Short mmCIF file of C-alpha atoms in Angstrom, two decimals:
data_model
loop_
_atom_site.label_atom_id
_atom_site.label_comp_id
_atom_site.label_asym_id
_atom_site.label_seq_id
_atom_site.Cartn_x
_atom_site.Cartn_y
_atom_site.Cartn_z
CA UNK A 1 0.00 0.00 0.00
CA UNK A 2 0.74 3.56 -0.33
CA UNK A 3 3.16 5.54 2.05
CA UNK A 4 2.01 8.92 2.78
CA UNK A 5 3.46 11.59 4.74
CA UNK A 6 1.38 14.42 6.18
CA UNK A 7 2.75 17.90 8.00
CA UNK A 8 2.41 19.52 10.33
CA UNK A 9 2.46 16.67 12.55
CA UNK A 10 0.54 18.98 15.03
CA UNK A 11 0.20 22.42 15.66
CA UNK A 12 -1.04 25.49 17.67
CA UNK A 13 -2.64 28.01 15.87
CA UNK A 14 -4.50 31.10 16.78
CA UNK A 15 -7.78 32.33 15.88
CA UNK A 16 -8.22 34.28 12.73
CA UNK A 17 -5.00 32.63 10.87
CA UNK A 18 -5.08 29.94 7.94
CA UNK A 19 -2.86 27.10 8.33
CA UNK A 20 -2.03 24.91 4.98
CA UNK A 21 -1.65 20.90 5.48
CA UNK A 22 0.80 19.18 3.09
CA UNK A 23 0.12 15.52 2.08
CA UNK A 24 2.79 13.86 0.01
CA UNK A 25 2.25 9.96 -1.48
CA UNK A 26 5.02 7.98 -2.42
CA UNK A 27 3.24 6.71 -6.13
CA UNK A 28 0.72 8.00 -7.81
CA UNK A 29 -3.39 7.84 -7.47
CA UNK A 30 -5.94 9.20 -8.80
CA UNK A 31 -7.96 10.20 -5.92
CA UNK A 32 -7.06 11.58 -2.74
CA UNK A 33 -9.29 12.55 0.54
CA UNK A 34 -9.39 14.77 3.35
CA UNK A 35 -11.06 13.89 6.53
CA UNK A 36 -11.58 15.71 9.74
CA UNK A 37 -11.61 13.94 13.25
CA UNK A 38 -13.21 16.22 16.03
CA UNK A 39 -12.08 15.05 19.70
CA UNK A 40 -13.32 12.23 20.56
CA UNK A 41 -15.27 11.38 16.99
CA UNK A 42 -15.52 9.40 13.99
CA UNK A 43 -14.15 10.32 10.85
CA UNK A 44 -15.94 13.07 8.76
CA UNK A 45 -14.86 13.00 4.83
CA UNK A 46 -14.57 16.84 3.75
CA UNK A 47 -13.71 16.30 0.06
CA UNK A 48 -12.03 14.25 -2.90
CA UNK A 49 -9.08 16.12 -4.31
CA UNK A 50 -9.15 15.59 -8.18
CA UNK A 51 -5.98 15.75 -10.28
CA UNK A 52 -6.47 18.22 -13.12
CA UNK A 53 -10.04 20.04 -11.47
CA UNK A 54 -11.54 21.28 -8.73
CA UNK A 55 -12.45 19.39 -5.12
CA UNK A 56 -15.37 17.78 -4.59
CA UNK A 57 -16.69 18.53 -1.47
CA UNK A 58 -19.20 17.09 1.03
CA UNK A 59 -22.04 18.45 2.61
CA UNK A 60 -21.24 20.78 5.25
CA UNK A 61 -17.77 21.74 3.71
CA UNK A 62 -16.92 24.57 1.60
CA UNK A 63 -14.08 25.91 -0.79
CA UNK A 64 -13.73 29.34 1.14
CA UNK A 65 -13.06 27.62 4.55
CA UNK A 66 -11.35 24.22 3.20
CA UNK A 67 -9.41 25.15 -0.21
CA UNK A 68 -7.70 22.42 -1.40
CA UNK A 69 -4.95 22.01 -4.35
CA UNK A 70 -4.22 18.72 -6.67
CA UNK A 71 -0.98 20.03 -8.57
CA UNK A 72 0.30 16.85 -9.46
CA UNK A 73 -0.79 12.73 -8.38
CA UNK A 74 1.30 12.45 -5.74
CA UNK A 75 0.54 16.06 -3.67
CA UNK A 76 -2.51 17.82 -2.32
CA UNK A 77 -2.90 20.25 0.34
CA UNK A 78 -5.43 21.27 2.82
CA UNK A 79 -6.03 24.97 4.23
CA UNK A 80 -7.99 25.68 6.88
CA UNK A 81 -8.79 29.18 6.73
CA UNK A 82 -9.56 32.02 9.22
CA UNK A 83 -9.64 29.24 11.90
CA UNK A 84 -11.90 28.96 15.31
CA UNK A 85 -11.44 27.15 18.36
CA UNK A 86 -14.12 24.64 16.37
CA UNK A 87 -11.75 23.91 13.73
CA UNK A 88 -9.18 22.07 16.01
CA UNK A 89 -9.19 18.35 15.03
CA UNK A 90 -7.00 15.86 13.24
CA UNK A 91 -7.04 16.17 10.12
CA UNK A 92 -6.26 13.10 7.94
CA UNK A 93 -5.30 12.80 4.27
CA UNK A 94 -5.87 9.00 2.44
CA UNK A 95 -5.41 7.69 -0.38
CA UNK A 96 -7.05 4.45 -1.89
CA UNK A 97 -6.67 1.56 -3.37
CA UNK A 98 -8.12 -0.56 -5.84
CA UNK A 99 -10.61 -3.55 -3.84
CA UNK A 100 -13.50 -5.68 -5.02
CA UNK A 101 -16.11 -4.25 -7.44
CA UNK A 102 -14.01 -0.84 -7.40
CA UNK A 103 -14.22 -0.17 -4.13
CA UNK A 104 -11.30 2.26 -2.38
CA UNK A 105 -9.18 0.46 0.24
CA UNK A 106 -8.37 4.05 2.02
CA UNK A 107 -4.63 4.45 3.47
CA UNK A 108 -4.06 7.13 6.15
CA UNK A 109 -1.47 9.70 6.51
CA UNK A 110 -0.18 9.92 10.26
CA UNK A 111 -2.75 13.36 10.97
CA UNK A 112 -2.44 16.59 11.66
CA UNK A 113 -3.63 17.60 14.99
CA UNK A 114 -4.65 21.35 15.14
CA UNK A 115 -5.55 23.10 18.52
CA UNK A 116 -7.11 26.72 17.79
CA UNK A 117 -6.57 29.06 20.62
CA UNK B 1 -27.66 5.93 3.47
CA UNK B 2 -25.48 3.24 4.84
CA UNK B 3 -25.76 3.59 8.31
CA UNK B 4 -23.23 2.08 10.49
CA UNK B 5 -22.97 0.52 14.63
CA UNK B 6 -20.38 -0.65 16.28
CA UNK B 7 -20.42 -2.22 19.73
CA UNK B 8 -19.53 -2.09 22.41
CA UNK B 9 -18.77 1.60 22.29
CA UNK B 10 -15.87 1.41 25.51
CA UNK B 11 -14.06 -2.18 26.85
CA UNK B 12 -11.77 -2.35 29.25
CA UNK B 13 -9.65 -5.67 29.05
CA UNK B 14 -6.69 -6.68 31.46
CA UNK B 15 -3.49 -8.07 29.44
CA UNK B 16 -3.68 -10.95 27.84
CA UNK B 17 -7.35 -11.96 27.26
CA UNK B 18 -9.65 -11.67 24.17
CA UNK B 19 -11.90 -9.19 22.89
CA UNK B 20 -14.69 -9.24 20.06
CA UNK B 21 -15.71 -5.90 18.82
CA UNK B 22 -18.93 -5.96 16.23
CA UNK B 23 -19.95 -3.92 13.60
CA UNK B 24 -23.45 -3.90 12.10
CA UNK B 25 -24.20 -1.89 8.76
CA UNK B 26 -27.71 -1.27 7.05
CA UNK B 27 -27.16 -2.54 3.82
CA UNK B 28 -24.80 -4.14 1.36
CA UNK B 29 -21.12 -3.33 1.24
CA UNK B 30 -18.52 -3.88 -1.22
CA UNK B 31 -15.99 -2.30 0.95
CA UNK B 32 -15.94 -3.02 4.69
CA UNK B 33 -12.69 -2.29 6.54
CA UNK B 34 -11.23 -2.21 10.06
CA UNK B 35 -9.02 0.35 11.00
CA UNK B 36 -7.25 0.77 14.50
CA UNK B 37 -6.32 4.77 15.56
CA UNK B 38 -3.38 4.43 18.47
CA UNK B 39 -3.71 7.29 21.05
CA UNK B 40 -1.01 9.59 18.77
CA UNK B 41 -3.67 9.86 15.80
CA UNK B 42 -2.39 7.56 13.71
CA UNK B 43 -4.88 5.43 11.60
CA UNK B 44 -3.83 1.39 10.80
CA UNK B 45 -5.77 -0.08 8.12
CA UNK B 46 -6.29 -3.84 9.35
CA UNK B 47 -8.45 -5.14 7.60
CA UNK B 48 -9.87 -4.91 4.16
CA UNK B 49 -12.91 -7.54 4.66
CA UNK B 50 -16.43 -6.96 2.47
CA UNK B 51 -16.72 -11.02 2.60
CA UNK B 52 -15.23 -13.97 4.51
CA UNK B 53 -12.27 -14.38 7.34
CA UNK B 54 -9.04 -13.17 7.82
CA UNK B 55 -6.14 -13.79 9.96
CA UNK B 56 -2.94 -11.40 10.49
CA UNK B 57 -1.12 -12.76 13.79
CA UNK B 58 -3.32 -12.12 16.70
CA UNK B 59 -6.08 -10.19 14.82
CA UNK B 60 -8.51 -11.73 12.80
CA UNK B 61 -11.99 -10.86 11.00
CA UNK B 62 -14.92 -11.72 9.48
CA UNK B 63 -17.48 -10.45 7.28
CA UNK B 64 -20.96 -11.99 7.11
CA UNK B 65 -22.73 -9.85 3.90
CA UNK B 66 -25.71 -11.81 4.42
CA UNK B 67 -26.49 -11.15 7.75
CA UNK B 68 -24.71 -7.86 7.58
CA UNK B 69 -22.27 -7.58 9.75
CA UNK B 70 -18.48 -7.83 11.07
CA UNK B 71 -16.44 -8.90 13.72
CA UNK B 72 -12.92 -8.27 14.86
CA UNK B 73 -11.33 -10.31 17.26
CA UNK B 74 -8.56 -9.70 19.22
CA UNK B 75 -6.59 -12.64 21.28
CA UNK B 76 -4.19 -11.94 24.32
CA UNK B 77 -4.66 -8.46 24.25
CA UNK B 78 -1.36 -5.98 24.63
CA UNK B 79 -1.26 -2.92 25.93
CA UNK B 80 -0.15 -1.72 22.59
CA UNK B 81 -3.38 -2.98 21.16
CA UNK B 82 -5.19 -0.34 23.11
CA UNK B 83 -6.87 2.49 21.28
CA UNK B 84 -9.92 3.22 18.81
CA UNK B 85 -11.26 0.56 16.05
CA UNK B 86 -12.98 1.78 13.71
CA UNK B 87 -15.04 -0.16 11.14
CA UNK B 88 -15.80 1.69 7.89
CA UNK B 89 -18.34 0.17 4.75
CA UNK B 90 -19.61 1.38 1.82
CA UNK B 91 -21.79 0.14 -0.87
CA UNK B 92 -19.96 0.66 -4.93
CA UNK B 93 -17.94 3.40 -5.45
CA UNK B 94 -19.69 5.49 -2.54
CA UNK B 95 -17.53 6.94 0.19
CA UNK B 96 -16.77 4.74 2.92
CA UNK B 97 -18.76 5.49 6.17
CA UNK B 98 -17.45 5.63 9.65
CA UNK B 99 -18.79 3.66 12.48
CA UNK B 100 -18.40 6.05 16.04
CA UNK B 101 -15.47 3.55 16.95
CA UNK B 102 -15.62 1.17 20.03
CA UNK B 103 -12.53 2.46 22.43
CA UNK B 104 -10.59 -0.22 23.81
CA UNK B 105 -8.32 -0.18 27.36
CA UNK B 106 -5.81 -3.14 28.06
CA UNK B 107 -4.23 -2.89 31.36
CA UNK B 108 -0.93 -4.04 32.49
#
């Protein structure tokens, strides 16, 4: 499976700044995702990063507050923009891989946690 | 759509004994998969089950599709096994779905 590598690790941020999340894969895919994990919950998918177009986000999520960029197959980044003490989370880029009947076999990145002061 | 349970939401286990942790799901999956989180974050991907048994070392699953659900058992328990597992399903090329994660203790 895919090795990805995801930074910041962690970090503190204040209110009112952006923070950008790198996610690097080792090979290339087509699809890449970006989760959020709020403490002490499940996984919430915030969008697909395309190669070559725009995200696809889910319901809930939008481009202003969660930009995202697909230069190449192997990188995609995150931003979490003018950021509240409700955006801190992990944040978790995947990638997957081809199961049964097409289905993605996701691979995690190690997280980013975020703390918003 | 898919809705997914797992169960028991907390378990506490002393080193050394066995667990099973379940995972129910409303519907027919293609894609079923058990993923442990340690406490730093990080997310393991298990298992990658929709169907069947599997074995890796002390872990091992299985899938009934029929009857729609999973289990994931865990023999003599380490305190590195503690943490979150999280089963995940979804049905063709829809986005996998998360279960709310059953949180599991071992004590030394």
């Amino acid at each position: 499976s895919a090795v990805i590598s995801q930074k910041p690790s962690r970090d503190i941020c204040q209110r009112g700044t952006s923070l950008t999340i790198q996610c690097q894969v080792d090979s290339q895919v087509t699809m890449m995702f970006w989760y959020r994990q709020q403490p002490g919950q499940s996984l919430t998918l915030i969008a697909t990063a395309n190669q070559g177009s725009e995200a696809t986000y889910e319901s809930g999520f939008v481009i202003d507050k969660f930009p995202i960029s697909r230069p190449n197959l192997t990188f995609s980044t995150l931003t979490v923009s003018n950021m509240s003490p409700e955006d801190s989370s992990i944040y978790l880029c995947s990638v997957g891989g081809v199961g049964f009947r097409g289905a993605n076999v996701l691979t995690f990145g190690a997280g980013s946690r975020l703390t918003v002061l | 759509g898919i809705q997914v349970e797992q169960s028991p939401p907390d378990l506490i286990l002393q080193e050394g004994a066995n667990s099973t942790l379940r995972c129910n799901f409303s519907d027919s999956v293609n894609n079923l998969q058990w993923f442990h989180q340690n406490p730093w974050g990080q997310l393991i991907n298990l298992f990658y089950i929709p169907s069947g048994t599997k074995q890796n070392g002390r872990l091992s699953a299985t899938t009934v599709a029929t009857e729609r659900y999973s289990l994931l058992y865990i023999s003599s328990s380490q305190t590195t096994d503690s943490g979150v597992y999280f089963c995940a399903v979804a049905s063709g090329s829809e986005k996998l779905v998360f279960g709310k994660g059953t949180k599991l203790t071992v004590n030394p």
